[in-house]
Short mmCIF file of C-alpha atoms in Angstrom, two decimals:
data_model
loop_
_atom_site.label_atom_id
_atom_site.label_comp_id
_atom_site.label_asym_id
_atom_site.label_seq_id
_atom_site.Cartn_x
_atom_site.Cartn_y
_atom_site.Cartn_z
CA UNK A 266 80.50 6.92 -61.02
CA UNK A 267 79.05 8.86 -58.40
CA UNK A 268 75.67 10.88 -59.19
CA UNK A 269 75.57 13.33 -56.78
CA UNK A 270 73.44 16.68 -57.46
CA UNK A 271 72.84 19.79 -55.67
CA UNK A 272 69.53 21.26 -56.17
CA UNK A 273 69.45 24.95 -55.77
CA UNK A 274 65.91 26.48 -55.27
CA UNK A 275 65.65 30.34 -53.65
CA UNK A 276 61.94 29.12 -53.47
CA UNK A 277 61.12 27.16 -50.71
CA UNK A 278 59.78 23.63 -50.39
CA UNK A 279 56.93 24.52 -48.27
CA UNK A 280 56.05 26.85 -51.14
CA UNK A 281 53.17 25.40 -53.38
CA UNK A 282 55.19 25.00 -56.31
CA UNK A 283 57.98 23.61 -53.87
CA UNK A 284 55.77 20.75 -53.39
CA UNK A 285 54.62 20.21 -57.07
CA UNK A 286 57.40 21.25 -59.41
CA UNK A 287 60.37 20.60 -57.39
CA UNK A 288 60.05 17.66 -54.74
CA UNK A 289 57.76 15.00 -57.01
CA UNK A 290 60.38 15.17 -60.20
CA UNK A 291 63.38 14.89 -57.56
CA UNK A 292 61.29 11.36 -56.09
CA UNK A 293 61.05 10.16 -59.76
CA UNK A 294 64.79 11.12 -60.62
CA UNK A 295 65.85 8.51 -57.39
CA UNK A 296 64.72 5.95 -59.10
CA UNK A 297 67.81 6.44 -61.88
CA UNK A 298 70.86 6.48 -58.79
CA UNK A 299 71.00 9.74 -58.55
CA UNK A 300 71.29 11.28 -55.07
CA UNK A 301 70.27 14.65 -53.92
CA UNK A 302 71.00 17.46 -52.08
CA UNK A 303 68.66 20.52 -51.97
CA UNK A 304 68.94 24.31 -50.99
CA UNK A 305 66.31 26.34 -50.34
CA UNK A 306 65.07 29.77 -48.99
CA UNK A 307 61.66 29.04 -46.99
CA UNK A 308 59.41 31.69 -45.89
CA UNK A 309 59.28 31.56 -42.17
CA UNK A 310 55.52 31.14 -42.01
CA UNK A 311 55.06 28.16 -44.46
CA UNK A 312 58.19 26.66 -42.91
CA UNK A 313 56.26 26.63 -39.70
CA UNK A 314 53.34 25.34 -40.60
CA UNK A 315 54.90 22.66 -43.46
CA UNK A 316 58.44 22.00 -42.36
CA UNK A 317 58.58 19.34 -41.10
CA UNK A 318 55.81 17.55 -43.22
CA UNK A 319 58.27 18.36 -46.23
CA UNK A 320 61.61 16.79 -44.16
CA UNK A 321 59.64 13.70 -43.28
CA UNK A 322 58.90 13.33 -47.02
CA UNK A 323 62.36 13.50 -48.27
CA UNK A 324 64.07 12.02 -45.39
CA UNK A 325 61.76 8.76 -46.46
CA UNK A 326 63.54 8.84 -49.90
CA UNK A 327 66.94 10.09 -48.77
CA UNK A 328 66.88 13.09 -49.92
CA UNK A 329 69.06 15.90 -47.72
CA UNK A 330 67.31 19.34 -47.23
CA UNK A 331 69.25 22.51 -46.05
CA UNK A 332 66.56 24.83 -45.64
CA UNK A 333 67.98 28.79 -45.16
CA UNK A 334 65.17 31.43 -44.06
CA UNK A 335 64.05 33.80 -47.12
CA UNK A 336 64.77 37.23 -46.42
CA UNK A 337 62.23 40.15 -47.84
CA UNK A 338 63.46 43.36 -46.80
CA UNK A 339 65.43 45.62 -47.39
CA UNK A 340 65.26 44.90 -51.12
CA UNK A 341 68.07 43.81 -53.46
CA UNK A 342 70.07 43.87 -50.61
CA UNK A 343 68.24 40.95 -48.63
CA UNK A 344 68.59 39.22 -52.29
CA UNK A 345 72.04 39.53 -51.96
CA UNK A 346 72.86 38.19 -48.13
CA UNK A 347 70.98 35.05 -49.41
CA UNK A 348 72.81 35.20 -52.80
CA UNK A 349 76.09 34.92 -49.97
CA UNK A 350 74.72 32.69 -47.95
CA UNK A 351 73.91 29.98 -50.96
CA UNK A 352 77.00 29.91 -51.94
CA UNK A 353 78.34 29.68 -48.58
CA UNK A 354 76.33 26.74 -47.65
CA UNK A 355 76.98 25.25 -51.28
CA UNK A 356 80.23 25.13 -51.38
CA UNK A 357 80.66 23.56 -47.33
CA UNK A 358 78.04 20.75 -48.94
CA UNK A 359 80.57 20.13 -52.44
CA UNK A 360 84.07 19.59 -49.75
CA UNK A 361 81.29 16.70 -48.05
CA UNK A 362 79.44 15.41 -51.08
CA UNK A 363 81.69 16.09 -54.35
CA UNK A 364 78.59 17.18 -56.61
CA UNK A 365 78.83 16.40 -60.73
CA UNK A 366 75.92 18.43 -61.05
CA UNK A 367 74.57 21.92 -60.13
CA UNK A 368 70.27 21.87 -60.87
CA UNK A 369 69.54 25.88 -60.87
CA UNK A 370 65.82 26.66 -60.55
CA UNK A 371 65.58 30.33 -62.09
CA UNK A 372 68.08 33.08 -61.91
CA UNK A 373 69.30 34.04 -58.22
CA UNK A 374 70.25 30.45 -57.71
CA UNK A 375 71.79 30.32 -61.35
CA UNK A 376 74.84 32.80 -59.32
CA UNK A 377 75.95 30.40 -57.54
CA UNK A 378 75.45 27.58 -60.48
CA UNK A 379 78.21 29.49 -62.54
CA UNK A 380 80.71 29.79 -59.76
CA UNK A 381 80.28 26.47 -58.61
CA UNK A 382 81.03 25.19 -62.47
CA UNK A 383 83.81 28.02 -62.65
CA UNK A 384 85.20 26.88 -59.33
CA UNK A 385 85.30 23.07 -59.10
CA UNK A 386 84.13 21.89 -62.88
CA UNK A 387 80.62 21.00 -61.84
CA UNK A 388 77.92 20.55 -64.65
CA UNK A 389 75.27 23.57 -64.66
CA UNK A 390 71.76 23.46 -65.35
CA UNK A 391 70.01 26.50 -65.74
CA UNK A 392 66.51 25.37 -65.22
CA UNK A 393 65.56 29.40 -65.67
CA UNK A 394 61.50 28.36 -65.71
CA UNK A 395 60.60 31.66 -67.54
CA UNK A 396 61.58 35.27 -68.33
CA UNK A 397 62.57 36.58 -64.94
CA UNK A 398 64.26 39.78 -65.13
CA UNK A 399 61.11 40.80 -67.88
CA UNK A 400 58.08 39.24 -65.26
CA UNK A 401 59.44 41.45 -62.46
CA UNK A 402 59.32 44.14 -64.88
CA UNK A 403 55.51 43.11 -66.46
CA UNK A 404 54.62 42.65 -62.50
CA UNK A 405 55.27 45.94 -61.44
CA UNK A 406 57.86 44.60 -58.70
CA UNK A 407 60.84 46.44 -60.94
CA UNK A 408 59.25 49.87 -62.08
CA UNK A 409 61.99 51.62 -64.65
CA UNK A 410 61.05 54.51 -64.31
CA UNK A 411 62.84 54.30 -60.96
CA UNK A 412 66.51 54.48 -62.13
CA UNK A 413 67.77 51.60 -59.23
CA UNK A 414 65.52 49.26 -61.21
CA UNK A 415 66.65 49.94 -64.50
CA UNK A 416 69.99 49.51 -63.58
CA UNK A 417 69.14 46.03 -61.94
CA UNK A 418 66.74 44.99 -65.08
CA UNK A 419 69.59 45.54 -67.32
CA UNK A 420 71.91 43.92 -64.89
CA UNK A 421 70.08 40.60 -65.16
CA UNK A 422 68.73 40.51 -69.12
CA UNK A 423 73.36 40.72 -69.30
CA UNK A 424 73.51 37.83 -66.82
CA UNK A 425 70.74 36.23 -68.94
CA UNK A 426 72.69 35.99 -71.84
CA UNK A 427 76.01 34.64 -69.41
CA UNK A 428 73.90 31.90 -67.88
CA UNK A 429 73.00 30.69 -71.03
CA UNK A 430 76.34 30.83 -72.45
CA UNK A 431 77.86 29.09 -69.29
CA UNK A 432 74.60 26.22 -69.45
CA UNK A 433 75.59 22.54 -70.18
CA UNK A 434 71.90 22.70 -70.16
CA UNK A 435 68.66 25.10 -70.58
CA UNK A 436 65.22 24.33 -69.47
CA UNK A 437 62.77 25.92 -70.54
CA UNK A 438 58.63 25.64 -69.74
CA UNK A 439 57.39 26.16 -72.62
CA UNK A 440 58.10 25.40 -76.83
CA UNK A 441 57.34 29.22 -77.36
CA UNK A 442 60.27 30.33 -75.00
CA UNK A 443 62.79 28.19 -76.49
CA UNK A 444 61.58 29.71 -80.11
CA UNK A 445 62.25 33.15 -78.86
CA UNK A 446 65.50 32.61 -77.23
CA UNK A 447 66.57 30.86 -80.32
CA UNK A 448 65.51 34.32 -82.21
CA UNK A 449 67.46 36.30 -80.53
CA UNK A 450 70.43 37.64 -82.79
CA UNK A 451 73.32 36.68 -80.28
CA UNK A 452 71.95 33.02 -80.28
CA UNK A 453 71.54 33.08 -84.36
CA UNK A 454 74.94 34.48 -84.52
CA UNK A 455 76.87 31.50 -82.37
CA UNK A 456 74.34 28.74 -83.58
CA UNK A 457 71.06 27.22 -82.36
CA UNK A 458 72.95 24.36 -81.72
CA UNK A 459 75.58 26.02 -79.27
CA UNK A 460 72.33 26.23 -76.64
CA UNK A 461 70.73 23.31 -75.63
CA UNK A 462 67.01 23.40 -74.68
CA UNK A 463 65.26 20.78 -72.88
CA UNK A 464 61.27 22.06 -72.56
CA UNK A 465 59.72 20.44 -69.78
CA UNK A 466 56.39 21.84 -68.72
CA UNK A 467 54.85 22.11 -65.37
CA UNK A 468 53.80 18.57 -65.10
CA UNK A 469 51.41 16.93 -62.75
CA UNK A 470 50.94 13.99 -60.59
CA UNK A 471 48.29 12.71 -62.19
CA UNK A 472 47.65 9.85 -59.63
CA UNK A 473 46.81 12.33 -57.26
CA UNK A 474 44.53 14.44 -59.80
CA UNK A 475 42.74 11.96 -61.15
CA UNK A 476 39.37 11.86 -61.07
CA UNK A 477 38.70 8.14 -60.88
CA UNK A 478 40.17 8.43 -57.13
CA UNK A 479 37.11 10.45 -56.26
CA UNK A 480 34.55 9.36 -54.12
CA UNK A 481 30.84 10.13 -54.61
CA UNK A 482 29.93 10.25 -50.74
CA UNK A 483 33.27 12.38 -49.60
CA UNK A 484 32.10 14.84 -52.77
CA UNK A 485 28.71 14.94 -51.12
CA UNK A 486 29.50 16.06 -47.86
CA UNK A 487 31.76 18.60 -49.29
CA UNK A 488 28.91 20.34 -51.40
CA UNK A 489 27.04 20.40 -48.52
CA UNK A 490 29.33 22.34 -46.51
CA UNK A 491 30.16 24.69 -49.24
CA UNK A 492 26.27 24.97 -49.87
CA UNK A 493 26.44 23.94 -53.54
CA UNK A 494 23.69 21.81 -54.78
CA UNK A 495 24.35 18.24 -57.17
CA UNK A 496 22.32 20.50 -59.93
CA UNK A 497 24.39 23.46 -59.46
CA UNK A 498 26.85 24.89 -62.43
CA UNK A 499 30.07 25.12 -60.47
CA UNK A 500 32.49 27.96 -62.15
CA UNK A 501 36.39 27.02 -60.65
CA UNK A 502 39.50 28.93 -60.55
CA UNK A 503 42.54 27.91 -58.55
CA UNK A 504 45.52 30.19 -57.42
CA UNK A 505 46.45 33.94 -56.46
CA UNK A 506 44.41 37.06 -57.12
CA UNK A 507 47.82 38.67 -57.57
CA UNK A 508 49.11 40.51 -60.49
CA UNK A 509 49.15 38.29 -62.69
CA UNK A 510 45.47 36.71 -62.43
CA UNK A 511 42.81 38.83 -64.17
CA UNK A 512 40.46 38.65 -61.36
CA UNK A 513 38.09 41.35 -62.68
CA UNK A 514 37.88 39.68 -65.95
CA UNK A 515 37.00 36.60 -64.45
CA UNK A 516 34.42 37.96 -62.58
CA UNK A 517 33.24 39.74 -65.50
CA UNK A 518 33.03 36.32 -67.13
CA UNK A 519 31.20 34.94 -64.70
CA UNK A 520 28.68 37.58 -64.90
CA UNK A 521 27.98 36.44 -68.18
CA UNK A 522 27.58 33.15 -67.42
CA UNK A 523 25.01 34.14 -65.21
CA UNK A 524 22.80 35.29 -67.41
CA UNK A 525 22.97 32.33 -69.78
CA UNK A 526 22.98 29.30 -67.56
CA UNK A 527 21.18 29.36 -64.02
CA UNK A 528 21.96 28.67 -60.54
CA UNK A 529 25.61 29.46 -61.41
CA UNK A 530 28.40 29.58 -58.14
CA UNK A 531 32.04 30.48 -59.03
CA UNK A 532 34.50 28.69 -56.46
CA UNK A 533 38.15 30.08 -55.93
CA UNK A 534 40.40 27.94 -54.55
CA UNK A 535 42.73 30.29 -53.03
CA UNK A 536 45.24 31.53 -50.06
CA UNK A 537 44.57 35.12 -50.80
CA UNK A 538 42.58 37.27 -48.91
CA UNK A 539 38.93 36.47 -49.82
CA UNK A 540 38.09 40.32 -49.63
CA UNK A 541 40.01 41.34 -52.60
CA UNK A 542 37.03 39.05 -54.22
CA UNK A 543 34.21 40.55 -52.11
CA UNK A 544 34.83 43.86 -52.67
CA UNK A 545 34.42 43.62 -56.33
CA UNK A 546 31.15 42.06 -56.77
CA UNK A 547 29.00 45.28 -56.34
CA UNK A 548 30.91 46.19 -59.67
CA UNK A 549 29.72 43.49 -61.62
CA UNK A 550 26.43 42.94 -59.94
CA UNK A 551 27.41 39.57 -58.17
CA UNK A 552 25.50 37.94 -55.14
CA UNK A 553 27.47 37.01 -52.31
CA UNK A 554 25.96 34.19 -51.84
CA UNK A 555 27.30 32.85 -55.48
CA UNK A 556 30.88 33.13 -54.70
CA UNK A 557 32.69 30.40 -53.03
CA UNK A 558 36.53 30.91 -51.83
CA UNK A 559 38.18 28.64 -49.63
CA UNK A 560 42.24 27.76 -48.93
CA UNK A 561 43.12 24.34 -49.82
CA UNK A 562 46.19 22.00 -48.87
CA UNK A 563 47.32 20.78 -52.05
CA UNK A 564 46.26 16.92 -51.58
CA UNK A 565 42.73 18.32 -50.99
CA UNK A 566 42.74 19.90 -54.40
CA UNK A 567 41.41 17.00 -56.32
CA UNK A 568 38.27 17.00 -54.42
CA UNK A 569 37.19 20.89 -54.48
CA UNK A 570 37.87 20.46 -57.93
CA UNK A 571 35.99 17.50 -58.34
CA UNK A 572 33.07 19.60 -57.47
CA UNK A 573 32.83 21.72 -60.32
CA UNK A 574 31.83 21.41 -64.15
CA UNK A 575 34.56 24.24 -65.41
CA UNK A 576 37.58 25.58 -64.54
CA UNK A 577 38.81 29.26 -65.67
CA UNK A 578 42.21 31.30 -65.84
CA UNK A 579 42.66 35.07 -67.42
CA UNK A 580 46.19 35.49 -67.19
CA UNK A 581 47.67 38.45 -68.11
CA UNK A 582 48.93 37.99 -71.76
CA UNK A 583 52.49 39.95 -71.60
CA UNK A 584 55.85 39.16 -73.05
CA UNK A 585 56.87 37.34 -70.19
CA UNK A 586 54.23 35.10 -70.02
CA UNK A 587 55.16 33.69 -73.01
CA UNK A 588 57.41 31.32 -70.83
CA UNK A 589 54.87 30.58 -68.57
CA UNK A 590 53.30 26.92 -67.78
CA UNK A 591 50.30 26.94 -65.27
CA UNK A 592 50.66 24.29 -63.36
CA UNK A 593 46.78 24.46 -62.61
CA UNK A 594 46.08 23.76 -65.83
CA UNK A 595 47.28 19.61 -66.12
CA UNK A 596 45.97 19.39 -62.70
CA UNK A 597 42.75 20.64 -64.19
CA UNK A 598 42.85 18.42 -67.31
CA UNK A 599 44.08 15.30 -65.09
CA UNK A 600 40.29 15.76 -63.12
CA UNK A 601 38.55 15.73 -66.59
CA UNK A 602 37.28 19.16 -66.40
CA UNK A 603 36.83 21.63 -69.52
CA UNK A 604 38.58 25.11 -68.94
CA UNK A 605 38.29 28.67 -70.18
CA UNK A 606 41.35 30.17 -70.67
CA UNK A 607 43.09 33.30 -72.70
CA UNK A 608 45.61 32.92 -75.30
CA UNK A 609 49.20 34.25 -75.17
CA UNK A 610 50.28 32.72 -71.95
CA UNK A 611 53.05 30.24 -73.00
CA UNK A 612 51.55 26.91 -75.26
CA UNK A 613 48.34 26.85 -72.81
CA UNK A 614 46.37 27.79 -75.92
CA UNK A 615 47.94 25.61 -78.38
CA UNK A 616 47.64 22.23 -75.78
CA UNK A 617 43.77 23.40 -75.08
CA UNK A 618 43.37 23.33 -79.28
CA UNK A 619 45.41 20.03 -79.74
CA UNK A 620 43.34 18.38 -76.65
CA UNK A 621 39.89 19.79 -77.61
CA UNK A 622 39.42 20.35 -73.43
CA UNK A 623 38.15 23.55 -73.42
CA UNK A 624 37.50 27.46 -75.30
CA UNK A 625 40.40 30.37 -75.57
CA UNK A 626 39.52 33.39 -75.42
CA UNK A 627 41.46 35.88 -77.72
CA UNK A 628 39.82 39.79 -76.56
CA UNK A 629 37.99 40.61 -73.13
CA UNK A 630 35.18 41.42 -74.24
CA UNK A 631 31.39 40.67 -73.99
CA UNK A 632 31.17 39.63 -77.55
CA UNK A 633 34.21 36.89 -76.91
CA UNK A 634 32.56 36.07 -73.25
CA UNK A 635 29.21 34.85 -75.01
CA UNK A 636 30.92 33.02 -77.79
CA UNK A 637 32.39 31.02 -75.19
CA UNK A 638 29.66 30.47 -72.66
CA UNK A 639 27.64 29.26 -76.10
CA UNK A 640 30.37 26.74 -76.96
CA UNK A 641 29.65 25.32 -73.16
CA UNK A 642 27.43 22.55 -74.23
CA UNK A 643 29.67 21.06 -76.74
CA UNK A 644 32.74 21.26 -73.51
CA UNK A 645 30.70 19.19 -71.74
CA UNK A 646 30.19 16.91 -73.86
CA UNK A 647 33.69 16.13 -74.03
CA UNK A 648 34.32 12.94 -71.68
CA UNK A 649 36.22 13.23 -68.91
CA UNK A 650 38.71 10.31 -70.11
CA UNK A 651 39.15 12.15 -73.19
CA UNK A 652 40.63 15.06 -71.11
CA UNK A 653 42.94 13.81 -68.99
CA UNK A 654 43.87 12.05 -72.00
CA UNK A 655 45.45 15.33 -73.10
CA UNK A 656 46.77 15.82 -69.59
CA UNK A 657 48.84 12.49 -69.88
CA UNK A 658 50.14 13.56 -73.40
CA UNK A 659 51.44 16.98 -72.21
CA UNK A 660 51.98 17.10 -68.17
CA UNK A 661 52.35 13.82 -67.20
CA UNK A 662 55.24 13.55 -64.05
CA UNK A 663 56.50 10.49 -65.58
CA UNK A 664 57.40 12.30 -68.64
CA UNK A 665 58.83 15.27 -67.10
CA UNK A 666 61.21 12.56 -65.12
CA UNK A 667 62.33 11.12 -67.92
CA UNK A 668 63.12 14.44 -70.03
CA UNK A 669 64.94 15.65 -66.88
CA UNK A 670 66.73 12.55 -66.70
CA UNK A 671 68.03 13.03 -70.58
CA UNK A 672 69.56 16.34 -69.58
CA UNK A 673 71.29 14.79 -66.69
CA UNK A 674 72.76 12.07 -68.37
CA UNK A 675 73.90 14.51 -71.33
CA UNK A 676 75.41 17.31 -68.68
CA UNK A 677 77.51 14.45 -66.94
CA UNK A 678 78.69 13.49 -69.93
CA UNK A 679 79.93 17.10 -71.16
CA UNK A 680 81.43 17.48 -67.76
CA UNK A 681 83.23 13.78 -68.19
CA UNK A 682 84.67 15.16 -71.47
CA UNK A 683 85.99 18.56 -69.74
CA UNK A 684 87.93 16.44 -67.05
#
């Protein structure tokens, strides 16, 4: 039997994520015969710079790319020509390759899932990652009180419900999304059962972050460059200052920290315009010369985070964000290094109490600040085995291959039994 699958992405591969939570669990799923096809909408810059990096690396394990350019403007109806154009190129690749299965990644591509099931009895997987439709809402992308908006939120939360009906398979990110979507009446109504969810975190390679790869004279050249000193508390945070971070609160945290442990640096590990972090600090009373924020290819990650002694994330606690799975944190936890984090943002807090790796905070506030820059100590006490012990139990790529590779097997089966 032929295992062909077409991987629909409208995020690129030269995207971040592209290279963490799409390419690595397609490598792993090789391994089981199956053979891929992927479709994705690149953003012309990263395509540039990344392109052909990213074709070199899955032309070594036979995987076939069909990169389209993303389109941004004008809006919805630049979502729409690629919407076309999808479909358009997946249906030219299904007359060459005959695919069993269609692998959606979130909602746009999830379109052209459906028709390609409706059209030539393909197995669908809507991978749909998180809330969509409710995080361009919670973003501020989709205001409603513009009337297109509402119109288009409403349009997807009904073509939310239709992709899950039409599924052979959900997957979800987190244990807390698949709870609510089996609360919702319409699912109660037809049956738990009648949906399956597969949750499969943001995993990690955790032979890249791993902290045993690290070596002591590399780290020591890096400090100096970045001026840190081998007795310096090293504060971390790793990703966008966008909506979604709480950069003031974490800036307010580190304020705090300030004035309980000395010669304190906070180090962002970002692609983001390093002013949107300068021009803050006279608001919280922060030195310059404390904050550290540098861009980072991802294989270079291990290393700046090798450098400090805690990591951090405030993300904004919202409906949405229920679904969510940081990907920073495993890669975090696979280096061994404690975190601050806030609840309500998917089962981060949950993992971080089962794991004992590092201190939720519940309020932003001073009061909850200091209770966890006091419960410091006892974080680093923790070993760093013990850590990315909890990493291996919950992100592990290997695991995320194999759960993947369960739905597979079931969808081919369900589509065996329609034929």
């Amino acid at each position: 039997m032929k295992n062909n699958v077409l991987y629909l992405s409208y995020d690129g591969m030269t995207d971040p994520l592209g290279q963490s939570q799409v390419i690595p669990y397609l490598i792993g799923l090789k391994s089981y015969g199956f053979r891929f096809s992927i479709i994705s909408f690149e953003k012309p810059d990263l395509y540039e710079q990344r392109g052909q990096m990213i074709r070199d690396l899955l032309e070594n394990y036979d995987i076939l790319w069909y990169p389209e350019i993303y389109h941004k403007s004008p809006p919805l109806l630049s979502t729409l020509y690629d919407l076309m154009k999808m479909r358009k190129v997946a249906h030219r690749l299904h007359t060459k390759h005959t695919f069993q299965v269609i692998h959606c990644r979130s909602y746009i591509s999830a379109f052209v899932g459906v028709w390609m099931k409706k059209k030539f009895g393909t197995g669908f997987i809507f991978d749909m990652r998180g809330f969509w439709a409710d995080e361009r809402v919670e973003g501020g992308i989709w205001k409603l009180k513009n009337p297109v908006f509402k119109v288009v939120y409403n349009f997807f939360k009904k073509k939310e419900k239709y992709f899950l009906q039409q599924a052979d398979h959900v997957i979800t990110l987190t244990r807390k999304a698949k709870e609510i979507i089996h609360n919702w009446n319409w699912v109660r109504e037809s049956g738990t059962a009648a949906i399956a969810i597969k949750v499969i975190p943001c995993c990690t390679d955790l032979e890249l972050f791993d902290y045993r790869q690290q070596e002591e004279a590399s780290l020591e050249s890096m400090r100096m460059d970045l001026g840190i000193s081998k007795g310096d508390f090293v504060l971390s945070y790793v990703g966008s200052f966008g909506s979604w971070y709480m950069l003031d609160e974490m800036l307010w945290f580190f304020q705090r920290l300030q004035k309980n442990i000395p010669r304190t640096k906070f180090m962002m590990l970002s692609k983001d315009n390093p002013q949107l972090v300068y021009s803050k600090l006279g608001t919280y009373g922060i030195d310059r010369k404390d904050i550290i924020v540098r861009q980072s290819e991802r294989k270079n990650m291990p290393k700046y985070l090798m450098l400090s002694s805690m990591s951090i994330f405030f993300i904004l606690p919202v409906f949405s964000k229920k679904a969510s799975s940081p990907t920073k944190q495993g890669e975090i936890m696979g280096m061994g290094i404690p975190l601050i984090a806030n609840s309500g943002i998917g089962d981060s807090d949950t993992i971080i109490a089962e794991s004992g790796c590092g201190h939720v905070i519940h309020d932003f506030n001073e009061d909850e600040f200091d209770a966890a820059v006091a419960h410091i100590p006892v974080l680093l006490q923790q070993s760093r085995e013990r850590i990315r012990q909890g990493a291996m139990d919950h992100y592990a790529l290997t695991t995320g291959v194999e759960r993947y590779h369960e739905v597979y097997c079931q969808v081919m089966e369900k589509k065996q039994l329609r034929s």
